[in-house]
Amino acid sequence: MENQTLKVEGMSCGHCVTSIEGAVKKLGASAKVDLASKAVSVQYDNSKVSLNAIKEAIEDQGYNIV
């Protein structure tokens, strides 16, 4: 399992948490959103899903990865 922390702009509420965690979960990975630090910690199996796919899923929800 791989672990990465991504800095994400545009998150501000519970809906943001739900949409990001749900989008990542659909890929077979897990995410934990920290609104205070504007970070998303992701855990994934690199043989099943790439970090780029996870980043795209988050961006598709309307957020910017920095």
GROMACS .gro file of N, CA, C and O in nm:
model
  264
    1MET      N    1   0.084  -0.119   0.000
    1MET     CA    2   0.000   0.000   0.000
    1MET      C    3   0.088   0.124   0.000
    1MET      O    4   0.187   0.130   0.071
    2GLU      N    5   0.047   0.220  -0.078
    2GLU     CA    6   0.115   0.348  -0.086
    2GLU      C    7   0.037   0.450  -0.004
    2GLU      O    8  -0.086   0.444   0.005
    3ASN      N    9   0.108   0.544   0.056
    3ASN     CA   10   0.047   0.655   0.128
    3ASN      C   11   0.103   0.786   0.074
    3ASN      O   12   0.224   0.799   0.062
    4GLN      N   13   0.014   0.880   0.044
    4GLN     CA   14   0.055   1.011  -0.004
    4GLN      C   15  -0.033   1.116   0.059
    4GLN      O   16  -0.151   1.091   0.086
    5THR      N   17   0.023   1.235   0.079
    5THR     CA   18  -0.056   1.348   0.126
    5THR      C   19  -0.053   1.454   0.018
    5THR      O   20   0.053   1.494  -0.029
    6LEU      N   21  -0.172   1.496  -0.023
    6LEU     CA   22  -0.186   1.596  -0.130
    6LEU      C   23  -0.239   1.726  -0.072
    6LEU      O   24  -0.330   1.725   0.010
    7LYS      N   25  -0.183   1.837  -0.114
    7LYS     CA   26  -0.235   1.969  -0.078
    7LYS      C   27  -0.345   2.002  -0.178
    7LYS      O   28  -0.324   1.998  -0.299
    8VAL      N   29  -0.463   2.034  -0.126
    8VAL     CA   30  -0.579   2.057  -0.212
    8VAL      C   31  -0.644   2.189  -0.175
    8VAL      O   32  -0.676   2.214  -0.058
    9GLU      N   33  -0.665   2.274  -0.275
    9GLU     CA   34  -0.731   2.403  -0.253
    9GLU      C   35  -0.878   2.394  -0.288
    9GLU      O   36  -0.918   2.319  -0.376
   10GLY      N   37  -0.959   2.474  -0.219
   10GLY     CA   38  -1.101   2.485  -0.251
   10GLY      C   39  -1.191   2.408  -0.156
   10GLY      O   40  -1.313   2.411  -0.173
   11MET      N   41  -1.135   2.337  -0.059
   11MET     CA   42  -1.216   2.261   0.036
   11MET      C   43  -1.254   2.352   0.153
   11MET      O   44  -1.170   2.424   0.204
   12SER      N   45  -1.383   2.345   0.194
   12SER     CA   46  -1.424   2.434   0.302
   12SER      C   47  -1.532   2.377   0.394
   12SER      O   48  -1.563   2.438   0.495
   13CYS      N   49  -1.591   2.261   0.358
   13CYS     CA   50  -1.705   2.214   0.437
   13CYS      C   51  -1.719   2.063   0.432
   13CYS      O   52  -1.642   1.994   0.365
   14GLY      N   53  -1.821   2.014   0.500
   14GLY     CA   54  -1.848   1.871   0.503
   14GLY      C   55  -1.878   1.812   0.367
   14GLY      O   56  -1.844   1.697   0.339
   15HIS      N   57  -1.943   1.890   0.281
   15HIS     CA   58  -1.971   1.842   0.146
   15HIS      C   59  -1.841   1.815   0.072
   15HIS      O   60  -1.831   1.717  -0.003
   16CYS      N   61  -1.742   1.901   0.091
   16CYS     CA   62  -1.612   1.883   0.027
   16CYS      C   63  -1.550   1.751   0.071
   16CYS      O   64  -1.498   1.675  -0.011
   17VAL      N   65  -1.556   1.724   0.200
   17VAL     CA   66  -1.502   1.600   0.255
   17VAL      C   67  -1.571   1.480   0.191
   17VAL      O   68  -1.506   1.387   0.142
   18THR      N   69  -1.703   1.483   0.188
   18THR     CA   70  -1.781   1.372   0.135
   18THR      C   71  -1.753   1.350  -0.013
   18THR      O   72  -1.736   1.235  -0.057
   19SER      N   73  -1.747   1.456  -0.092
   19SER     CA   74  -1.727   1.440  -0.235
   19SER      C   75  -1.587   1.387  -0.267
   19SER      O   76  -1.571   1.300  -0.353
   20ILE      N   77  -1.485   1.436  -0.198
   20ILE     CA   78  -1.349   1.389  -0.224
   20ILE      C   79  -1.332   1.245  -0.177
   20ILE      O   80  -1.282   1.160  -0.252
   21GLU      N   81  -1.373   1.215  -0.054
   21GLU     CA   82  -1.358   1.080  -0.003
   21GLU      C   83  -1.437   0.980  -0.087
   21GLU      O   84  -1.390   0.870  -0.114
   22GLY      N   85  -1.555   1.019  -0.133
   22GLY     CA   86  -1.637   0.931  -0.217
   22GLY      C   87  -1.575   0.905  -0.353
   22GLY      O   88  -1.576   0.792  -0.402
   23ALA      N   89  -1.519   1.009  -0.414
   23ALA     CA   90  -1.457   0.994  -0.546
   23ALA      C   91  -1.336   0.902  -0.539
   23ALA      O   92  -1.314   0.818  -0.627
   24VAL      N   93  -1.257   0.916  -0.433
   24VAL     CA   94  -1.138   0.831  -0.417
   24VAL      C   95  -1.180   0.687  -0.386
   24VAL      O   96  -1.120   0.592  -0.439
   25LYS      N   97  -1.283   0.671  -0.306
   25LYS     CA   98  -1.330   0.537  -0.271
   25LYS      C   99  -1.378   0.461  -0.394
   25LYS      O  100  -1.357   0.340  -0.405
   26LYS      N  101  -1.441   0.529  -0.489
   26LYS     CA  102  -1.488   0.465  -0.612
   26LYS      C  103  -1.373   0.403  -0.691
   26LYS      O  104  -1.394   0.311  -0.769
   27LEU      N  105  -1.252   0.454  -0.670
   27LEU     CA  106  -1.135   0.400  -0.740
   27LEU      C  107  -1.073   0.282  -0.666
   27LEU      O  108  -0.977   0.222  -0.713
   28GLY      N  109  -1.125   0.250  -0.548
   28GLY     CA  110  -1.071   0.140  -0.470
   28GLY      C  111  -0.961   0.183  -0.375
   28GLY      O  112  -0.885   0.101  -0.325
   29ALA      N  113  -0.952   0.312  -0.349
   29ALA     CA  114  -0.854   0.367  -0.257
   29ALA      C  115  -0.928   0.431  -0.140
   29ALA      O  116  -1.050   0.436  -0.138
   30SER      N  117  -0.853   0.484  -0.043
   30SER     CA  118  -0.918   0.554   0.067
   30SER      C  119  -0.854   0.691   0.084
   30SER      O  120  -0.738   0.712   0.048
   31ALA      N  121  -0.933   0.785   0.136
   31ALA     CA  122  -0.885   0.921   0.156
   31ALA      C  123  -0.935   0.973   0.289
   31ALA      O  124  -1.045   0.939   0.332
   32LYS      N  125  -0.854   1.057   0.351
   32LYS     CA  126  -0.894   1.126   0.473
   32LYS      C  127  -0.866   1.273   0.451
   32LYS      O  128  -0.752   1.312   0.427
   33VAL      N  129  -0.969   1.354   0.458
   33VAL     CA  130  -0.958   1.498   0.432
   33VAL      C  131  -0.937   1.573   0.562
   33VAL      O  132  -1.007   1.549   0.660
   34ASP      N  133  -0.841   1.664   0.562
   34ASP     CA  134  -0.816   1.753   0.676
   34ASP      C  135  -0.839   1.896   0.627
   34ASP      O  136  -0.753   1.952   0.558
   35LEU      N  137  -0.956   1.950   0.657
   35LEU     CA  138  -0.990   2.084   0.609
   35LEU      C  139  -0.896   2.191   0.663
   35LEU      O  140  -0.861   2.286   0.593
   36ALA      N  141  -0.855   2.178   0.789
   36ALA     CA  142  -0.771   2.280   0.853
   36ALA      C  143  -0.637   2.296   0.782
   36ALA      O  144  -0.590   2.408   0.762
   37SER      N  145  -0.577   2.185   0.743
   37SER     CA  146  -0.446   2.193   0.677
   37SER      C  147  -0.456   2.189   0.525
   37SER      O  148  -0.355   2.189   0.455
   38LYS      N  149  -0.581   2.181   0.473
   38LYS     CA  150  -0.605   2.173   0.329
   38LYS      C  151  -0.527   2.058   0.266
   38LYS      O  152  -0.463   2.073   0.161
   39ALA      N  153  -0.536   1.942   0.333
   39ALA     CA  154  -0.463   1.824   0.286
   39ALA      C  155  -0.556   1.704   0.276
   39ALA      O  156  -0.653   1.693   0.349
   40VAL      N  157  -0.522   1.617   0.182
   40VAL     CA  158  -0.593   1.491   0.166
   40VAL      C  159  -0.489   1.380   0.173
   40VAL      O  160  -0.397   1.377   0.092
   41SER      N  161  -0.504   1.291   0.270
   41SER     CA  162  -0.415   1.175   0.282
   41SER      C  163  -0.482   1.060   0.210
   41SER      O  164  -0.597   1.027   0.239
   42VAL      N  165  -0.411   1.002   0.115
   42VAL     CA  166  -0.467   0.890   0.039
   42VAL      C  167  -0.384   0.765   0.062
   42VAL      O  168  -0.262   0.771   0.078
   43GLN      N  169  -0.454   0.653   0.064
   43GLN     CA  170  -0.390   0.522   0.075
   43GLN      C  171  -0.445   0.439  -0.039
   43GLN      O  172  -0.567   0.430  -0.058
   44TYR      N  173  -0.353   0.378  -0.116
   44TYR     CA  174  -0.396   0.306  -0.236
   44TYR      C  175  -0.298   0.196  -0.271
   44TYR      O  176  -0.181   0.197  -0.230
   45ASP      N  177  -0.345   0.100  -0.349
   45ASP     CA  178  -0.263  -0.008  -0.400
   45ASP      C  179  -0.219   0.033  -0.540
   45ASP      O  180  -0.300   0.041  -0.632
   46ASN      N  181  -0.090   0.059  -0.555
   46ASN     CA  182  -0.036   0.110  -0.682
   46ASN      C  183  -0.056   0.012  -0.798
   46ASN      O  184  -0.053   0.053  -0.914
   47SER      N  185  -0.080  -0.115  -0.769
   47SER     CA  186  -0.103  -0.211  -0.877
   47SER      C  187  -0.247  -0.205  -0.927
   47SER      O  188  -0.279  -0.262  -1.032
   48LYS      N  189  -0.334  -0.136  -0.853
   48LYS     CA  190  -0.475  -0.127  -0.891
   48LYS      C  191  -0.517   0.012  -0.937
   48LYS      O  192  -0.607   0.026  -1.020
   49VAL      N  193  -0.455   0.115  -0.881
   49VAL     CA  194  -0.492   0.253  -0.916
   49VAL      C  195  -0.367   0.341  -0.903
   49VAL      O  196  -0.287   0.321  -0.812
   50SER      N  197  -0.352   0.435  -0.995
   50SER     CA  198  -0.235   0.523  -0.990
   50SER      C  199  -0.266   0.651  -0.913
   50SER      O  200  -0.382   0.689  -0.897
   51LEU      N  201  -0.159   0.714  -0.865
   51LEU     CA  202  -0.175   0.842  -0.796
   51LEU      C  203  -0.235   0.945  -0.891
   51LEU      O  204  -0.318   1.026  -0.851
   52ASN      N  205  -0.197   0.940  -1.018
   52ASN     CA  206  -0.253   1.034  -1.116
   52ASN      C  207  -0.404   1.018  -1.130
   52ASN      O  208  -0.477   1.116  -1.143
   53ALA      N  209  -0.453   0.893  -1.127
   53ALA     CA  210  -0.597   0.869  -1.136
   53ALA      C  211  -0.668   0.927  -1.014
   53ALA      O  212  -0.777   0.984  -1.025
   54ILE      N  213  -0.606   0.915  -0.897
   54ILE     CA  214  -0.664   0.971  -0.775
   54ILE      C  215  -0.668   1.124  -0.785
   54ILE      O  216  -0.770   1.186  -0.753
   55LYS      N  217  -0.559   1.183  -0.831
   55LYS     CA  218  -0.555   1.329  -0.848
   55LYS      C  219  -0.663   1.375  -0.945
   55LYS      O  220  -0.732   1.474  -0.920
   56GLU      N  221  -0.680   1.303  -1.055
   56GLU     CA  222  -0.783   1.339  -1.154
   56GLU      C  223  -0.922   1.331  -1.093
   56GLU      O  224  -1.008   1.416  -1.119
   57ALA      N  225  -0.947   1.228  -1.011
   57ALA     CA  226  -1.078   1.212  -0.948
   57ALA      C  227  -1.108   1.329  -0.855
   57ALA      O  228  -1.221   1.378  -0.850
   58ILE      N  229  -1.006   1.375  -0.782
   58ILE     CA  230  -1.025   1.489  -0.693
   58ILE      C  231  -1.049   1.616  -0.773
   58ILE      O  232  -1.139   1.695  -0.744
   59GLU      N  233  -0.970   1.636  -0.878
   59GLU     CA  234  -0.988   1.754  -0.964
   59GLU      C  235  -1.123   1.753  -1.034
   59GLU      O  236  -1.183   1.859  -1.054
   60ASP      N  237  -1.171   1.635  -1.070
   60ASP     CA  238  -1.303   1.623  -1.134
   60ASP      C  239  -1.415   1.668  -1.041
   60ASP      O  240  -1.524   1.703  -1.088
   61GLN      N  241  -1.390   1.667  -0.911
   61GLN     CA  242  -1.489   1.715  -0.813
   61GLN      C  243  -1.485   1.867  -0.799
   61GLN      O  244  -1.565   1.925  -0.726
   62GLY      N  245  -1.390   1.933  -0.867
   62GLY     CA  246  -1.384   2.079  -0.865
   62GLY      C  247  -1.278   2.138  -0.775
   62GLY      O  248  -1.281   2.258  -0.747
   63TYR      N  249  -1.182   2.057  -0.732
   63TYR     CA  250  -1.078   2.106  -0.641
   63TYR      C  251  -0.944   2.112  -0.714
   63TYR      O  252  -0.924   2.042  -0.814
   64ASN      N  253  -0.853   2.192  -0.664
   64ASN     CA  254  -0.722   2.208  -0.725
   64ASN      C  255  -0.615   2.147  -0.637
   64ASN      O  256  -0.605   2.180  -0.519
   65ILE      N  257  -0.533   2.062  -0.697
   65ILE     CA  258  -0.420   2.004  -0.626
   65ILE      C  259  -0.299   2.092  -0.653
   65ILE      O  260  -0.269   2.127  -0.767
   66VAL      N  261  -0.231   2.132  -0.545
   66VAL     CA  262  -0.115   2.220  -0.559
   66VAL      C  263   0.014   2.146  -0.527
   66VAL      O  264   0.014   2.041  -0.473
   0.00000   0.00000   0.00000
